[in-house]
Amino acid sequence: MSYQFFNSLSNRLFFVVLVTSLILGLMISSIQIFLDVRSAQVNIEKQAHNLLAMMKEPATQSAYNLDRPMAEQVVEGLFQNEAVFYAAIKTETEPSLAVGKKPLSDFKYRELSNLLFGQSLYFSLPLEGTIKTRLSDRSEYFTATAHYGVLEINLDPSYATLALAERSFRIIFSGLLQSTTFGVVLYLIFHGMITRPMAKVTTSLESIDPLQPSRIQLEAPRGHESDEIGTWIKNINGLFLTIENHNNQRRVAEAHVERLSNYDMLTELPNRMLLNKRIEQSILEADHQNAIFAVLWCALDDFNSVNLLHSYNAGDRLLLSLSERLQNEMQSIQTISRIGGDIFALVLPNISTHLEAAKTAQRVLELIRRPFQIEDMQLAITASIGISVYPHDGATSDELLKHAENVMQLAKAQGGNRYQFFVESVDQKIKDTKRLEKSLTAALNEEQFSLLFQPQINLSTMKISGAEALVRWHHPEKGLVPPSEFIPLAENNQTIIAIGKWIIDESCRALSLWHNAGFPHLTVSINVSAIQLHQSNLIRVLKDAIKKYQLDPSTLILEITETAVMSNLDAAIRMLKHIKQIGIQIAIDDFGTGYASLNHLKRLPFDKVKVDKSFIDDMLEGPENATIVGAIIKLGHNLNMQVIAEGTETLDQIEFLQKAHCDFAQGYYYSRPVNSNEVITLLRKDSDSAPNSNLFPLNPPEH
Ligand code: C2E
Ligand code: CA
Ligand code: CA
């Protein structure tokens, strides 16, 4: 039987029931047949004894009388029974008084008959009579049994076997029929009550959607609602419901994890991870279509000041509005992603030329520049964008992003609010910058720095009142690197802290040199960068230097730019107050170029204001520019500050500033930055001349 047949429970049951009932039927039939054989044997014996008993009288007579004809008649009479095939009456004197024989019948079940009963059955009956005798000397009679002969018969049992065989066949046949019928009926009952309803349930189970298993409720087959099948189905339905609830919860959790890992929490824009995937996808598509696409790295210019001047909440609101604006108005951009504080990356698919990317970048810049209404404020911000184009500017997502970021920095360094494409030469420049930044660490140990000092002139006495320390870096390969180039790098990698400490020490050393040379009132102005200002160690460094060179703290002036103060206003105020407590003076550098407003000036403990060179440059160009400088000077004085004009290059400028009551001037007109010994030379020259003698310009060249 095939494997398939046995896969069906009904078939298997049918087979088992059938075989079992057939075996049982056969066993019961065999017992019946066995009992039947036993009773047939008894019957044959009974029949033989009856036969012999019936013939006993005449046989005894014939044996007693040795009456052969009579004996033959008896034998003939015995042959009336068809089972008898041998009969004989024997006496002692006549061993074959009468003998009859006939051949065994030609019987088809002979073998079976021989097996059950043997070939023939032999029976014999002694032929006896009772004799009364009297002993001669006695009068009573004795009875004695006299033996005359024997009557023998052999029976052929096959006659009995025929009937027996027919009966046996009937028994077996009916037994088997009964068992088969029983098997089939049992099968039908089982099939109807269990297998068929189960098959129905199984079929409806197939229609269950594994993702939403409880969407279809399984129904119990009719009549099985409350039995085990019904209960089973109820439990299955319950189980499916639990599974589906569980699935739903898992899906919600997975979606949440997906959002967390792929999207930015604030703006809900794709994050860096998803951006990488999108760029990789764009690479595949571009390769396939032989197309190019652009990646824009867009960073806000000076976003930090929004956070600081307003609040972090306002900063967040600005980022959110910006992301909404980008999404609503820049639909040609395939992916807009936020990958860091104020950094967005955009993917422009399928551009045909670089120009297209440039136009989009320009639109993004304009869109960002439009003021944002945050709460009741209008905030304006600009951005810098670096653009890299696949495949020219990078083969992988990482490369494209890195190059776009690098050129963004370049755009920012050029003043921001602009975009810049990646080009190999630019990349080289960035690499050089990074190398330069690295070599800064060794520069201090290898004494590659030197300090120059630019005199500051008191405009009422026209004599040197102090000097500003300006650092110089003599790079072993590149030669002189201007501070505007390396100071930002040193701020970037924090080496400014060590370099700054050296500058403070070196400036104080120079100052004590000048004081000892007979100019005890001279001041030194030291430029302090934002990083230094927010370093708690600064106070310690200043105090140490003052102590080491035994200086009057008020001869020290720290120059701090507006941006350094504004980047963290509260911390700056705290630090500046601390510095003031020591007695050191503070000047605000580059005034007018940053965010500092009158309000801020009031809160900060400045002693001096340095008017930025750009104002001095334009001062004589037109009446408004002159008014601005005049206003700054007045403003400074009103706030009890002295005013220094920096970058003064001409006599006209000096005369104008004198008239405007500016306190000090510093610039090439008098002197370029010089070393500390040359400052002494200048001081001596200065003191030799008469007061207000306008011996200027001193103007020695810068070394
Ligand atoms: P700053 O503090 O505004 O320094 C004045 C800059 O203007 C100096 O450039 C000086 O050489 C230059 N200058 C002075 N007078 C004139 C003039 O009449 N005409 C022109 N065209 N330029 C004039 P320098 O030395 O290249 O310094 C540039 C900037 O680097 C400084 O600007 C300052 O921000 C920074 N810096 C210089 N030395 C140091 C320092 O020791 N520490 C820190 N943190 N920054 C420094
Ligand atoms: Ca300065
Ligand atoms: Ca300045």
mmCIF file of C-alpha atoms in Angstrom, residues 334-523:
data_model
loop_
_atom_site.group_PDB
_atom_site.id
_atom_site.type_symbol
_atom_site.label_atom_id
_atom_site.label_comp_id
_atom_site.label_asym_id
_atom_site.label_seq_id
_atom_site.Cartn_x
_atom_site.Cartn_y
_atom_site.Cartn_z
ATOM 1 C CA GLN A 334 15.036 63.160 -3.406
ATOM 2 C CA THR A 335 16.333 62.926 0.156
ATOM 3 C CA ILE A 336 16.488 65.679 2.739
ATOM 4 C CA SER A 337 18.294 64.459 5.780
ATOM 5 C CA ARG A 338 19.455 65.961 9.054
ATOM 6 C CA ILE A 339 22.743 64.457 10.052
ATOM 7 C CA GLY A 340 23.890 66.630 12.903
ATOM 8 C CA GLY A 341 23.026 69.692 14.965
ATOM 9 C CA ASP A 342 22.728 72.254 12.199
ATOM 10 C CA ILE A 343 23.763 70.057 9.287
ATOM 11 C CA PHE A 344 21.441 68.905 6.538
ATOM 12 C CA ALA A 345 22.424 66.697 3.623
ATOM 13 C CA LEU A 346 20.439 66.652 0.397
ATOM 14 C CA VAL A 347 20.535 64.205 -2.488
ATOM 15 C CA LEU A 348 19.707 65.508 -5.968
ATOM 16 C CA PRO A 349 19.062 62.558 -8.243
ATOM 17 C CA ASN A 350 19.504 62.489 -11.979
ATOM 18 C CA ILE A 351 21.008 65.891 -12.644
ATOM 19 C CA SER A 352 22.284 66.495 -16.146
ATOM 20 C CA THR A 353 24.941 69.116 -15.378
ATOM 21 C CA HIS A 354 26.743 70.666 -12.427
ATOM 22 C CA LEU A 355 24.801 73.835 -13.204
ATOM 23 C CA GLU A 356 21.587 72.149 -12.153
ATOM 24 C CA ALA A 357 23.090 71.327 -8.746
ATOM 25 C CA ALA A 358 24.370 74.902 -8.471
ATOM 26 C CA LYS A 359 20.887 76.301 -9.165
ATOM 27 C CA THR A 360 19.334 74.068 -6.541
ATOM 28 C CA ALA A 361 22.043 75.007 -4.028
ATOM 29 C CA GLN A 362 21.348 78.677 -4.731
ATOM 30 C CA ARG A 363 17.619 78.148 -4.190
ATOM 31 C CA VAL A 364 18.334 76.357 -0.903
ATOM 32 C CA LEU A 365 20.531 79.259 0.221
ATOM 33 C CA GLU A 366 17.785 81.775 -0.629
ATOM 34 C CA LEU A 367 15.175 79.667 1.088
ATOM 35 C CA ILE A 368 17.268 79.504 4.260
ATOM 36 C CA ARG A 369 18.033 83.212 4.134
ATOM 37 C CA ARG A 370 14.353 84.151 4.243
ATOM 38 C CA PRO A 371 13.706 85.130 7.892
ATOM 39 C CA PHE A 372 11.955 82.605 10.137
ATOM 40 C CA GLN A 373 9.167 83.621 12.465
ATOM 41 C CA ILE A 374 9.923 81.846 15.734
ATOM 42 C CA GLU A 375 7.483 82.732 18.484
ATOM 43 C CA ASP A 376 7.448 86.532 18.400
ATOM 44 C CA MET A 377 10.909 86.880 16.906
ATOM 45 C CA GLN A 378 12.157 87.068 13.374
ATOM 46 C CA LEU A 379 15.348 85.073 13.033
ATOM 47 C CA ALA A 380 17.636 85.346 10.039
ATOM 48 C CA ILE A 381 20.290 82.803 9.295
ATOM 49 C CA THR A 382 22.489 81.803 6.383
ATOM 50 C CA ALA A 383 24.051 78.550 5.338
ATOM 51 C CA SER A 384 27.105 77.215 3.554
ATOM 52 C CA ILE A 385 26.780 74.358 1.104
ATOM 53 C CA GLY A 386 29.417 71.935 -0.149
ATOM 54 C CA ILE A 387 28.530 69.941 -3.265
ATOM 55 C CA SER A 388 29.998 66.667 -4.477
ATOM 56 C CA VAL A 389 28.849 64.942 -7.641
ATOM 57 C CA TYR A 390 28.789 61.196 -8.281
ATOM 58 C CA PRO A 391 30.809 59.603 -9.850
ATOM 59 C CA HIS A 392 33.449 62.357 -10.337
ATOM 60 C CA ASP A 393 33.876 63.355 -6.710
ATOM 61 C CA GLY A 394 33.635 60.025 -4.953
ATOM 62 C CA ALA A 395 32.738 56.412 -5.529
ATOM 63 C CA THR A 396 31.086 55.717 -2.190
ATOM 64 C CA SER A 397 28.569 57.389 0.050
ATOM 65 C CA ASP A 398 31.311 58.084 2.594
ATOM 66 C CA GLU A 399 33.574 59.739 0.057
ATOM 67 C CA LEU A 400 30.804 61.875 -1.423
ATOM 68 C CA LEU A 401 29.730 63.068 2.020
ATOM 69 C CA LYS A 402 33.275 63.696 3.221
ATOM 70 C CA HIS A 403 34.154 65.743 0.144
ATOM 71 C CA ALA A 404 30.909 67.705 0.322
ATOM 72 C CA GLU A 405 31.593 68.435 3.997
ATOM 73 C CA ASN A 406 35.137 69.584 3.275
ATOM 74 C CA VAL A 407 34.069 72.035 0.596
ATOM 75 C CA MET A 408 31.262 73.254 2.852
ATOM 76 C CA GLN A 409 33.949 74.236 5.356
ATOM 77 C CA LEU A 410 35.702 76.105 2.617
ATOM 78 C CA ALA A 411 32.503 77.934 1.715
ATOM 79 C CA LYS A 412 32.046 78.791 5.380
ATOM 80 C CA ALA A 413 35.632 80.011 5.716
ATOM 81 C CA GLN A 414 34.993 82.338 2.785
ATOM 82 C CA GLY A 415 32.265 84.033 4.763
ATOM 83 C CA GLY A 416 29.349 81.595 4.431
ATOM 84 C CA ASN A 417 26.042 82.111 2.643
ATOM 85 C CA ARG A 418 27.515 80.450 -0.438
ATOM 86 C CA TYR A 419 27.948 77.096 -2.094
ATOM 87 C CA GLN A 420 31.103 75.475 -3.297
ATOM 88 C CA PHE A 421 31.728 72.517 -5.573
ATOM 89 C CA PHE A 422 34.246 69.872 -4.769
ATOM 90 C CA VAL A 423 37.283 69.974 -7.028
ATOM 91 C CA GLU A 424 40.458 67.992 -6.696
ATOM 92 C CA SER A 425 42.573 71.140 -6.070
ATOM 93 C CA VAL A 426 40.239 72.232 -3.292
ATOM 94 C CA ASP A 427 40.527 68.801 -1.812
ATOM 95 C CA GLN A 428 44.272 69.129 -1.913
ATOM 96 C CA LYS A 429 44.020 72.450 -0.110
ATOM 97 C CA ILE A 430 41.886 70.873 2.587
ATOM 98 C CA LYS A 431 44.354 68.028 2.950
ATOM 99 C CA ASP A 432 47.186 70.541 3.277
ATOM 100 C CA THR A 433 45.246 72.389 5.941
ATOM 101 C CA LYS A 434 44.735 69.162 7.859
ATOM 102 C CA ARG A 435 48.450 68.413 7.593
ATOM 103 C CA LEU A 436 49.226 71.915 8.800
ATOM 104 C CA GLU A 437 46.873 71.433 11.719
ATOM 105 C CA LYS A 438 48.740 68.258 12.652
ATOM 106 C CA SER A 439 52.147 69.922 12.512
ATOM 107 C CA LEU A 440 50.918 72.560 14.992
ATOM 108 C CA THR A 441 51.355 70.110 17.851
ATOM 109 C CA ALA A 442 55.099 69.831 17.296
ATOM 110 C CA ALA A 443 55.565 73.529 16.522
ATOM 111 C CA LEU A 444 55.556 74.683 20.134
ATOM 112 C CA ASN A 445 58.166 72.153 21.298
ATOM 113 C CA GLU A 446 60.336 72.935 18.319
ATOM 114 C CA GLU A 447 60.171 76.662 19.068
ATOM 115 C CA GLN A 448 58.705 77.580 15.719
ATOM 116 C CA PHE A 449 56.645 80.400 17.225
ATOM 117 C CA SER A 450 57.782 83.919 17.889
ATOM 118 C CA LEU A 451 56.009 87.021 19.161
ATOM 119 C CA LEU A 452 56.014 90.458 17.526
ATOM 120 C CA PHE A 453 54.638 93.570 19.131
ATOM 121 C CA GLN A 454 52.800 96.389 17.433
ATOM 122 C CA PRO A 455 52.987 99.689 19.293
ATOM 123 C CA GLN A 456 49.811 101.499 20.298
ATOM 124 C CA ILE A 457 49.993 105.274 20.372
ATOM 125 C CA ASN A 458 48.259 107.534 22.852
ATOM 126 C CA LEU A 459 46.608 110.079 20.568
ATOM 127 C CA SER A 460 46.738 112.901 23.113
ATOM 128 C CA THR A 461 50.488 112.569 23.942
ATOM 129 C CA MET A 462 51.414 110.968 20.610
ATOM 130 C CA LYS A 463 53.658 108.577 22.500
ATOM 131 C CA ILE A 464 53.714 104.787 22.707
ATOM 132 C CA SER A 465 51.429 103.626 25.461
ATOM 133 C CA GLY A 466 51.616 99.915 24.865
ATOM 134 C CA ALA A 467 51.940 97.177 22.280
ATOM 135 C CA GLU A 468 49.792 94.351 20.984
ATOM 136 C CA ALA A 469 51.415 90.903 20.950
ATOM 137 C CA LEU A 470 51.000 89.195 17.581
ATOM 138 C CA VAL A 471 52.138 85.638 17.137
ATOM 139 C CA ARG A 472 54.170 84.372 14.177
ATOM 140 C CA TRP A 473 54.731 80.778 13.044
ATOM 141 C CA HIS A 474 57.903 79.967 11.139
ATOM 142 C CA HIS A 475 56.985 76.677 9.512
ATOM 143 C CA PRO A 476 60.121 74.612 8.578
ATOM 144 C CA GLU A 477 58.821 73.976 5.020
ATOM 145 C CA LYS A 478 56.134 76.552 4.343
ATOM 146 C CA GLY A 479 57.956 79.531 5.856
ATOM 147 C CA LEU A 480 55.910 82.176 7.628
ATOM 148 C CA VAL A 481 52.299 81.074 8.211
ATOM 149 C CA PRO A 482 50.008 84.031 9.048
ATOM 150 C CA PRO A 483 48.056 83.795 12.335
ATOM 151 C CA SER A 484 44.752 84.233 10.523
ATOM 152 C CA GLU A 485 45.569 80.892 8.888
ATOM 153 C CA PHE A 486 46.783 78.852 11.825
ATOM 154 C CA ILE A 487 44.930 80.311 14.834
ATOM 155 C CA PRO A 488 41.586 78.788 13.648
ATOM 156 C CA LEU A 489 43.400 75.451 13.187
ATOM 157 C CA ALA A 490 44.889 75.670 16.646
ATOM 158 C CA GLU A 491 41.431 76.423 18.011
ATOM 159 C CA ASN A 492 40.111 73.435 16.118
ATOM 160 C CA ASN A 493 42.499 70.949 17.687
ATOM 161 C CA GLN A 494 42.799 72.713 21.030
ATOM 162 C CA THR A 495 46.558 73.367 20.665
ATOM 163 C CA ILE A 496 45.588 77.034 21.116
ATOM 164 C CA ILE A 497 45.530 76.333 24.867
ATOM 165 C CA ALA A 498 49.228 75.458 25.017
ATOM 166 C CA ILE A 499 50.182 78.047 22.408
ATOM 167 C CA GLY A 500 48.100 80.669 24.233
ATOM 168 C CA LYS A 501 49.871 79.888 27.476
ATOM 169 C CA TRP A 502 53.217 80.354 25.763
ATOM 170 C CA ILE A 503 52.014 83.689 24.280
ATOM 171 C CA ILE A 504 50.905 84.940 27.697
ATOM 172 C CA ASP A 505 54.239 83.987 29.223
ATOM 173 C CA GLU A 506 56.238 85.450 26.360
ATOM 174 C CA SER A 507 54.194 88.706 26.382
ATOM 175 C CA CYS A 508 54.691 89.096 30.111
ATOM 176 C CA ARG A 509 58.418 88.467 29.711
ATOM 177 C CA ALA A 510 58.598 91.225 27.064
ATOM 178 C CA LEU A 511 56.533 93.552 29.238
ATOM 179 C CA SER A 512 58.849 93.091 32.216
ATOM 180 C CA LEU A 513 61.784 93.747 29.872
ATOM 181 C CA TRP A 514 60.226 97.072 28.846
ATOM 182 C CA HIS A 515 59.305 97.987 32.419
ATOM 183 C CA ASN A 516 62.869 97.283 33.487
ATOM 184 C CA ALA A 517 64.189 99.359 30.585
ATOM 185 C CA GLY A 518 62.529 102.393 32.161
ATOM 186 C CA PHE A 519 59.014 102.338 30.765
ATOM 187 C CA PRO A 520 56.988 101.074 33.761
ATOM 188 C CA HIS A 521 53.610 102.296 32.468
ATOM 189 C CA LEU A 522 53.754 100.454 29.203
ATOM 190 C CA THR A 523 50.937 97.940 28.569
#
